[in-house]
Coordinates of C-alpha atoms and ligand atoms in Angstrom, one line a residue:
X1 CA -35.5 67.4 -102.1
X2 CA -32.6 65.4 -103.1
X3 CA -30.3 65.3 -99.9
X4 CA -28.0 63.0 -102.1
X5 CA -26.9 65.8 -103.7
X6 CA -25.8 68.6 -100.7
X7 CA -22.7 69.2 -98.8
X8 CA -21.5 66.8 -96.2
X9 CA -22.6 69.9 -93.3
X10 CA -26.0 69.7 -94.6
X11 CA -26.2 66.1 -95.1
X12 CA -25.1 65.2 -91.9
X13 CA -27.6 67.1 -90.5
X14 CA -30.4 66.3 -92.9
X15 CA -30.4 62.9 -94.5
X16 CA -32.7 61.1 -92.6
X17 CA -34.6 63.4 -91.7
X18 CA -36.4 65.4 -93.8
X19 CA -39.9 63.8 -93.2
X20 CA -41.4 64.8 -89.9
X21 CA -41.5 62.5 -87.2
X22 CA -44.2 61.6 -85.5
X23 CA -45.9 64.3 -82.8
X24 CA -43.8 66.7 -85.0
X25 CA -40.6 65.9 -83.0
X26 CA -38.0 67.7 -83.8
X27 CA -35.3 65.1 -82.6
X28 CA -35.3 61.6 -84.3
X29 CA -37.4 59.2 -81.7
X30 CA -35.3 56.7 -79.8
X31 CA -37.7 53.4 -81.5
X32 CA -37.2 51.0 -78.0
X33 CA -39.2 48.4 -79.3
X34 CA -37.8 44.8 -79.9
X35 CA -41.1 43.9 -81.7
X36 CA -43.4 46.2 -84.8
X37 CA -47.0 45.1 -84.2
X38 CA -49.5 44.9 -86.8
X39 CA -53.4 45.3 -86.2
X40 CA -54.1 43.9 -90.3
X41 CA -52.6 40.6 -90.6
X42 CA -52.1 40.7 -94.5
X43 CA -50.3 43.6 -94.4
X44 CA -47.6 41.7 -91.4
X45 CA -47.2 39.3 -94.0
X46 CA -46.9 41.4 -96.7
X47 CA -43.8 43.2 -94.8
X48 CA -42.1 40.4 -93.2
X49 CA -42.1 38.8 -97.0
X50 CA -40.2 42.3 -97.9
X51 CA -43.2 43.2 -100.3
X52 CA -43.4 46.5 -98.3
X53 CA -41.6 49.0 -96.8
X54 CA -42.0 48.5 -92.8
X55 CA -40.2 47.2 -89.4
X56 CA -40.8 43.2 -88.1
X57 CA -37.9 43.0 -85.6
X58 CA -35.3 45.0 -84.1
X59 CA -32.4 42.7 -84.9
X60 CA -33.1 43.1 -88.6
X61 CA -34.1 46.7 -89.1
X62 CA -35.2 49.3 -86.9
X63 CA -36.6 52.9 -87.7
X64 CA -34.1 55.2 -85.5
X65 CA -31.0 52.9 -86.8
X66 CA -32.1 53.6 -90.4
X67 CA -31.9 57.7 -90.0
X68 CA -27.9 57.1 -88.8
X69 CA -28.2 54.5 -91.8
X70 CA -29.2 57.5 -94.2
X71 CA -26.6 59.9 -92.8
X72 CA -23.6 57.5 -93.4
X73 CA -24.6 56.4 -97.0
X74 CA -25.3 60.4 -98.3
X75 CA -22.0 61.1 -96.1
X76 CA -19.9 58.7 -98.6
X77 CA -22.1 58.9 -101.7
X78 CA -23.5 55.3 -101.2
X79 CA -26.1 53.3 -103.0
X80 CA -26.5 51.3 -99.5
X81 CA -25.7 51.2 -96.1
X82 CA -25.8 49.4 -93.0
X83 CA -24.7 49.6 -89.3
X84 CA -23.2 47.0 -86.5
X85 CA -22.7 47.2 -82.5
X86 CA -19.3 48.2 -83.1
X87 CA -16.3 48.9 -85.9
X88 CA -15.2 45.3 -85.2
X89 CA -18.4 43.6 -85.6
X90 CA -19.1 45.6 -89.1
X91 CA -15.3 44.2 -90.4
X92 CA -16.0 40.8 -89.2
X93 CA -18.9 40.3 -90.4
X94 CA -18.3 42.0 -93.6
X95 CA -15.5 39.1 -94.2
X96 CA -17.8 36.2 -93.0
X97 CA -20.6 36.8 -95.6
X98 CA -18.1 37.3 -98.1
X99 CA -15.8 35.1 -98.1
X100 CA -15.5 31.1 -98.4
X101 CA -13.4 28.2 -97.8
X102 CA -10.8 28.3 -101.0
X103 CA -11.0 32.3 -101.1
X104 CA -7.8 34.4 -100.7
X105 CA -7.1 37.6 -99.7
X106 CA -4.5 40.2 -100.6
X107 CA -4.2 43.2 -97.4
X108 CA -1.4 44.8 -95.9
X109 CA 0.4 44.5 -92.5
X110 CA -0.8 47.6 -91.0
X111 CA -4.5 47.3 -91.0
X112 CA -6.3 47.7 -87.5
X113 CA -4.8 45.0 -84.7
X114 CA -8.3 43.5 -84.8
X115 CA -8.6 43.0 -88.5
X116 CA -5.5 41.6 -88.3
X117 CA -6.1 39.3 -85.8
X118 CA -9.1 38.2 -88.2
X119 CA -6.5 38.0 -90.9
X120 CA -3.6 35.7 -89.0
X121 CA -6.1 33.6 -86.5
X122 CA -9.4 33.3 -87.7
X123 CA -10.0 33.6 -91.8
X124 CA -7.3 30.9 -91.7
X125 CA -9.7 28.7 -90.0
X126 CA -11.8 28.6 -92.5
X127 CA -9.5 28.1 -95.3
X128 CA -9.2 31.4 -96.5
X129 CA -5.6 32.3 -97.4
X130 CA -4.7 35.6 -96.5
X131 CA -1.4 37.4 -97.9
X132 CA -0.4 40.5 -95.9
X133 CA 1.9 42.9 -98.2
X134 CA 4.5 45.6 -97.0
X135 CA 1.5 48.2 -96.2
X136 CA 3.3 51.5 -98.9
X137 CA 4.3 48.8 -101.7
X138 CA 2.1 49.3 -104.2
X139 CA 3.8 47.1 -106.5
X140 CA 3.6 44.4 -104.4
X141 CA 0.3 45.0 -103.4
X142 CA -0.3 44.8 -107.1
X143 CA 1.7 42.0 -107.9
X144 CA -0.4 39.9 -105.4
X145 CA -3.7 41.2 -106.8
X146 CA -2.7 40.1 -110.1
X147 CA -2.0 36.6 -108.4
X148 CA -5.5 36.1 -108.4
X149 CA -7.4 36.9 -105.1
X150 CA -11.3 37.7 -104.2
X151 CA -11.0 40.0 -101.9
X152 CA -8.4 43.5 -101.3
X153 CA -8.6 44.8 -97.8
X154 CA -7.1 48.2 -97.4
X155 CA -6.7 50.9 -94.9
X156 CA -5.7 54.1 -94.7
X157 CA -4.3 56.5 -93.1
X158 CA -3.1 53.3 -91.3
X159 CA -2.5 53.5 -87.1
X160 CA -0.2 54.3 -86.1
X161 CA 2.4 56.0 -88.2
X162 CA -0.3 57.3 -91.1
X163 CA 0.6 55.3 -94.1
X164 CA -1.2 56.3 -97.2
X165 CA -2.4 54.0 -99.7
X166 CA -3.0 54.8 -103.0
X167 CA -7.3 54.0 -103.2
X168 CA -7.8 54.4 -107.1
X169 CA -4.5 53.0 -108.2
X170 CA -5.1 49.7 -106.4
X171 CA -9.1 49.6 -106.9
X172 CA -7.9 49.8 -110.8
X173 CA -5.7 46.7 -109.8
X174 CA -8.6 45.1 -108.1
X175 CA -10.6 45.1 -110.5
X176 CA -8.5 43.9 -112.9
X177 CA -8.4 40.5 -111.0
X178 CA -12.1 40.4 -110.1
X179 CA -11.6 40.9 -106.8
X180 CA -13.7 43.0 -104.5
X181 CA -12.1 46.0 -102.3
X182 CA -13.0 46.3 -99.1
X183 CA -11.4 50.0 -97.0
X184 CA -11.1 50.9 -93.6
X185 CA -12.2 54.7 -93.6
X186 CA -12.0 55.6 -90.2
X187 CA -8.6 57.5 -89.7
X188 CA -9.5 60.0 -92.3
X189 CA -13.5 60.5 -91.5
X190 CA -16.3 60.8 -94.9
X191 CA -15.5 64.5 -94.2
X192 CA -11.5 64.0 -95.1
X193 CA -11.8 61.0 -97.7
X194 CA -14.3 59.4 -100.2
X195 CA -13.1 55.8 -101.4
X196 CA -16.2 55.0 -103.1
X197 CA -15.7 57.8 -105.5
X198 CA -12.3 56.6 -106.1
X199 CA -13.8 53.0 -107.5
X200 CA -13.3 50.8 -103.9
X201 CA -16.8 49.0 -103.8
X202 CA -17.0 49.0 -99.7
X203 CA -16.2 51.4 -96.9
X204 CA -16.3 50.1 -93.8
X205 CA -15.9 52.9 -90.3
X206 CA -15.6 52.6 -86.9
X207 CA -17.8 55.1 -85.8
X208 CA -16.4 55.0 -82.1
X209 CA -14.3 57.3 -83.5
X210 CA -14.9 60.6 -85.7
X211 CA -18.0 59.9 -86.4
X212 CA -19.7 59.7 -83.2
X213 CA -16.8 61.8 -81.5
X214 CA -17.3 62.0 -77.8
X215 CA -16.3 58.5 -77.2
X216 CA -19.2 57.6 -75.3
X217 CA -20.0 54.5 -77.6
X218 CA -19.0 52.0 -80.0
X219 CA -20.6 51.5 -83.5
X220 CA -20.1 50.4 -86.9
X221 CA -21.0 51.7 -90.5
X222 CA -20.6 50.0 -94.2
X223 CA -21.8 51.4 -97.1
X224 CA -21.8 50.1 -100.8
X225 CA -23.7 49.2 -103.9
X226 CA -26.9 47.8 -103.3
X227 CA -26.2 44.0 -104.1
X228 CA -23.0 44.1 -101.5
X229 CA -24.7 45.7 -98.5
X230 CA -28.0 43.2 -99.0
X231 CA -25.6 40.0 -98.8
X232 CA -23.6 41.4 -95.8
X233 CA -26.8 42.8 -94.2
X234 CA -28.8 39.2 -95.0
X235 CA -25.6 37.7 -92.3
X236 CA -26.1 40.9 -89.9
X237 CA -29.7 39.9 -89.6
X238 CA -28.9 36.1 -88.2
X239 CA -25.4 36.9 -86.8
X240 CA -27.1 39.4 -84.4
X241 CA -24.8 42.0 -84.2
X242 CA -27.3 45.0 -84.7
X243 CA -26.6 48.4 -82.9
X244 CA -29.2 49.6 -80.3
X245 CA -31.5 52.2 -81.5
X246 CA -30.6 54.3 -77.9
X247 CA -26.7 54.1 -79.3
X248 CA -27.8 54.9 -83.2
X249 CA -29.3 58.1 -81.5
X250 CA -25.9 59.4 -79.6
X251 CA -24.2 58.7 -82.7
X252 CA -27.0 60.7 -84.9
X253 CA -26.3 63.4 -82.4
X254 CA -22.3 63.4 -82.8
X255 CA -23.1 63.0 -86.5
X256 CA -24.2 66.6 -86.9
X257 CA -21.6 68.2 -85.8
X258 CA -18.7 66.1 -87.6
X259 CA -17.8 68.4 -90.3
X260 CA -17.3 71.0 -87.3
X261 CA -15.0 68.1 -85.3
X262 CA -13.1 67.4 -88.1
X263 CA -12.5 70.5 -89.9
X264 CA -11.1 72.0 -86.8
X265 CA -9.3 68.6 -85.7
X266 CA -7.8 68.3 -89.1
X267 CA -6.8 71.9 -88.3
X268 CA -5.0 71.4 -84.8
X269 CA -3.0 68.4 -86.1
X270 CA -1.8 70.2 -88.6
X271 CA -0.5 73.0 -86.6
X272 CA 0.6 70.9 -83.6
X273 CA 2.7 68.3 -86.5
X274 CA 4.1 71.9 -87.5
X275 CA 5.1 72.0 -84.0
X276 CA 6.7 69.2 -83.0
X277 CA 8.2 68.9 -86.5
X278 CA 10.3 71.8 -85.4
X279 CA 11.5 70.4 -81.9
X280 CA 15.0 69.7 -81.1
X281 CA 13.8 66.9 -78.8
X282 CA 11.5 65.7 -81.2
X283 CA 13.0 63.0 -83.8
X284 CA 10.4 61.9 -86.0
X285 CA 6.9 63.5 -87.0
X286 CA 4.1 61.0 -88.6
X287 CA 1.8 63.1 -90.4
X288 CA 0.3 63.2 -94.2
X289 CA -0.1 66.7 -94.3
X290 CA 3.5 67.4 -94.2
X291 CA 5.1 68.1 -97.0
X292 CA 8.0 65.6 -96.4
X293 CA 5.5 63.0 -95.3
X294 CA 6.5 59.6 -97.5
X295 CA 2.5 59.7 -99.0
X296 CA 2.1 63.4 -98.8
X297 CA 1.6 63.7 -102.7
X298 CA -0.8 60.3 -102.3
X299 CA -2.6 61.6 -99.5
X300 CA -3.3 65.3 -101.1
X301 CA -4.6 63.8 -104.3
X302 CA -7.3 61.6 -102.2
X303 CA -8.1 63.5 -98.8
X304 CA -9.8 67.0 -98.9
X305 CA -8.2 67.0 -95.0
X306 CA -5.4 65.4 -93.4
X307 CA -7.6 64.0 -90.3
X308 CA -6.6 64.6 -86.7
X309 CA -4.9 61.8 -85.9
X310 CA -0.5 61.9 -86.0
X311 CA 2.7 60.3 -84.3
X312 CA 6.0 61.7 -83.5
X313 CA 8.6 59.9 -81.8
X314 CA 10.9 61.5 -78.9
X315 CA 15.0 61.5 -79.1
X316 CA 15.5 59.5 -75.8
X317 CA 14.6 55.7 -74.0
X318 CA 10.7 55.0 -73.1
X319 CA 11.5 56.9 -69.7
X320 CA 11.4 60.1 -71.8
X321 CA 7.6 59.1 -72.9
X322 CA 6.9 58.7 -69.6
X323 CA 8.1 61.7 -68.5
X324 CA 6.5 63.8 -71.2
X325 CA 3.0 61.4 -71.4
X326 CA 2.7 62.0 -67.8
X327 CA 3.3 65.3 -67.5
X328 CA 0.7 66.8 -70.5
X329 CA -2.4 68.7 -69.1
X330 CA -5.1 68.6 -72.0
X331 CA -5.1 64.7 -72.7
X332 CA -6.4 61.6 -71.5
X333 CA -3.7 58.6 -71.8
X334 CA -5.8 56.1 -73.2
X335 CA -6.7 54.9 -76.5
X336 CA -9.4 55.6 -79.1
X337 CA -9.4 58.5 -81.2
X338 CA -11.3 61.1 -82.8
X339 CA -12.7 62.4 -79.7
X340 CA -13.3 65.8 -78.8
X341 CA -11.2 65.9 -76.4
X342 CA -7.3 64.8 -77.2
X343 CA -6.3 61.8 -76.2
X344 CA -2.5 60.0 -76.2
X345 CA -0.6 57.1 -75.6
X346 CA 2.3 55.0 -76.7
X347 CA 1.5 52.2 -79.5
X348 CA 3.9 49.9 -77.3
X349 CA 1.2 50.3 -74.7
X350 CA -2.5 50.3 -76.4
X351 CA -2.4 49.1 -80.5
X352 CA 0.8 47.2 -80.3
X353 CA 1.3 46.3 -77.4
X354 CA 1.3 42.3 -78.0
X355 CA 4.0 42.7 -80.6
X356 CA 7.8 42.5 -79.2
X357 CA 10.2 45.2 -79.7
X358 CA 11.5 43.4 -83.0
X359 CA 7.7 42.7 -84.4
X360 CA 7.2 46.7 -83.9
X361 CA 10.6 47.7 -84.9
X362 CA 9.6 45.8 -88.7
X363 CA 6.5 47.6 -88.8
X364 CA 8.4 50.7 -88.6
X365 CA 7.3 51.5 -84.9
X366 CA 10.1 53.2 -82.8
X367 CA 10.0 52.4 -79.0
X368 CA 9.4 56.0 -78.1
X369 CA 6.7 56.3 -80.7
X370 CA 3.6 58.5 -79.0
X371 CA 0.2 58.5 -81.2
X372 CA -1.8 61.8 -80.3
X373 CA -5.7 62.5 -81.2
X374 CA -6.1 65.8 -81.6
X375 CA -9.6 66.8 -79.9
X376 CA -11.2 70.0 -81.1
X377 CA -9.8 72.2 -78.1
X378 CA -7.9 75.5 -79.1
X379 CA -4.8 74.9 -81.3
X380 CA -2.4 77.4 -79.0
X381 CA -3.2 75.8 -75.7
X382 CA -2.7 72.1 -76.6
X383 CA 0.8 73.4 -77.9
X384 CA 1.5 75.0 -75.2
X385 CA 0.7 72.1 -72.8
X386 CA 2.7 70.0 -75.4
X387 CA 5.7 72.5 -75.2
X388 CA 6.0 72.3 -71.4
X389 CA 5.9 68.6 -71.1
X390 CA 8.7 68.4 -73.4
X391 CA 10.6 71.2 -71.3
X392 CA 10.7 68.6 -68.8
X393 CA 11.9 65.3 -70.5
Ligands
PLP401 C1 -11.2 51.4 -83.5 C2 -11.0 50.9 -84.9 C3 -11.6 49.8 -85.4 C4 -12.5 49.0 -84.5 O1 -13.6 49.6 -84.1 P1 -14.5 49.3 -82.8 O2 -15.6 50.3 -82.9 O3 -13.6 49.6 -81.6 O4 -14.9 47.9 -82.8 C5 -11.4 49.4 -86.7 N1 -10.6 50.1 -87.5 C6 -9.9 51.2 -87.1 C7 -9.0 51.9 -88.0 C8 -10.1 51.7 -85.8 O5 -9.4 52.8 -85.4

């Protein structure tokens, strides 16, 4: 059977794991080997020269990280896929075996505070020039495409105020110039968005996030054509950041159930934005399933769901945050997202919280800006948690 070819439910499920395991497991083994021993010498050689199909080493490839390998290239209609220790080390390293001294770069300013650390401090370095455009431009965006550049780095929805960038209008830019594109899936989830449909060449998640969805570990996924994924897994191999098979297993587990998560997360944001949208002591409402949203139209063109991440801002000083962060019942302060459980906190506190008030106040951050991950709870009793708080501020 073709598993390319089903549903993201079944695929997530499936892919991977159609053959039966050995002693008929049911559950894909945990492999904790560091070392695949051979008894017929040929045949060792045969497979560390990549004339067969089999396991050397568990840096390079290892047979439980290739079943979350599977689910993540069906999940995003991939020729090829590969995974890293965390979201971080799949976007760095994705960069380093790409790009070279002379290279440039066209992104946009709102791209995860990591990347952009990679983007201001480190690809600089190496002589890389980097330009980082007003993040809903598109004609600028375009205009420094058609500049000439080798790589386009894109993300979106962006944290924390849900940009949307058009994927297919600037992959069509892209390619114009020659230039590879490179996007940051992980706000929206395979189950919300598909960028490799929409002509971007790689998709890059943080799977510490939706994707795993209990937040009990961190991991990486990229997925691509064939060529790409080879050349950034040939640097994986020597740069060592592999992912453990005992973490590819908890994130195979939180794999099956993402279409679950994320339907019903995509759900309760929507109904809580509809909320707060609503609220006289509620200014502003971030989220790119409502209709006044500034990429609504964008966002309903490319995303099959909105996601479960949004950001309102309260009328008020930071004391009023405080007051109404403090005083919510169903959340955890702390950052991450795409948990089951919902989880909170101010962007002037975790994402941004080594910008100054002018840095954020460019970005289009407002002081009492609160960034809220819906979890899959029940839609009515996060609101009404949410509704007292604000009684109170
Ligand atoms: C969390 C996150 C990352 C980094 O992932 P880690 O798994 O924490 O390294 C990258 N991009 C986005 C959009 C994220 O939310």
């Amino acid at each position: 059977m073709d598993i390319s070819k089903r549903k993201p439910g079944t695929a997530s499920v499936w892919a991977g794991e159609l053959d039966l395991f050995p002693y008929g497991s049911h559950t894909v083994p945990v492999i904790n080997t560091v070392t695949f021993a051979y008894k017929d010498i040929d045949e060792w050689y045969e497979i560390a020269k990549g004339n067969k199909k089999g396991d050397i080493y568990s840096r390079n490839t290892n047979p439980t990280v290739q079943v979350l390998e599977e689910k993540i290239r069906v999940l995003e209609q991939a020729e090829a896929a590969t995974s890293f220790a965390s979201g971080m080390a799949a976007i760095s390293n994705t960069l380093f075996a790409l790009l070279k001294p002379g290279d440039r770069v066209v992104s946009i300013k709102d791209t995860y505070g990591g990347t952009s650390r990679i983007f201001l401090e480190y690809l600089p370095k190496i002589n890389v020039e980097v330009t980082l455009c007003d993040t809903t431009d598109h004609e600028q965006i375009e205009a420094e495409i058609a500049k000439g550049c080798d790589l386009v780095y894109l993300e979106t929805p962006t944290n924390p105020t849900l940009k949307i960038l058009d994927l297919e209008r600037l992959a069509q830019a892209a390619k114009k110039a020659g230039a590879v594109t490179m996007t940051d899936n992980t706000f929206a989830s395979p189950i919300n968005q598909n960028p490799l449909d929409l002509g971007i060449d790689l998709v890059v998640h943080s799977a510490t996030k939706f994707l795993n969805g209990h937040s009990d570990t961190l991991c990486g996924l990229l997925c691509g054509s064939k060529d790409l994924v080879d050349e950034i897994f040939r640097y994986r191999e020597i740069n060592g950041a592999s992912l453990h098979p005992e973490t590819a297993y908890m994130v195979i587990r939180g794999m099956k159930t993402v279409e679950l998560r994320v339907q019903r997360q995509n759900e309760n944001a929507m109904a809580i934005a509809r909320f707060l949208k609503n609220h006289p002591k509620v200014s502003e409402v971030f989220y790119p399933g409502l209709e006044d949203h500034q990429g609504h139209e964008i966002a309903k063109k490319q995303m099959s769901g909105f996601g479960g991440v949004l950001s309102f801002s309260l009328k008020g000083d930071y004391d009023s945050v405080k007051t109404f962060l403090q005083n919510l019942n169903l959340v955890h302060l702390a950052a991450s997202l795409g948990s089951v459980s919902t989880l909170a906190g101010p962007p002037r506190t975790t994402s941004h919280v080594e910008l100054t008030e002018e840095q954020r106040k460019q970005l289009g951050i407002p002081e009492t800006l609160i960034r809220y991950s819906a979890g899959i709870e029940n839609a009515e009793d996060l609101i009404e948690d949410l509704e007292q708080a604000l009684k109170l501020v």
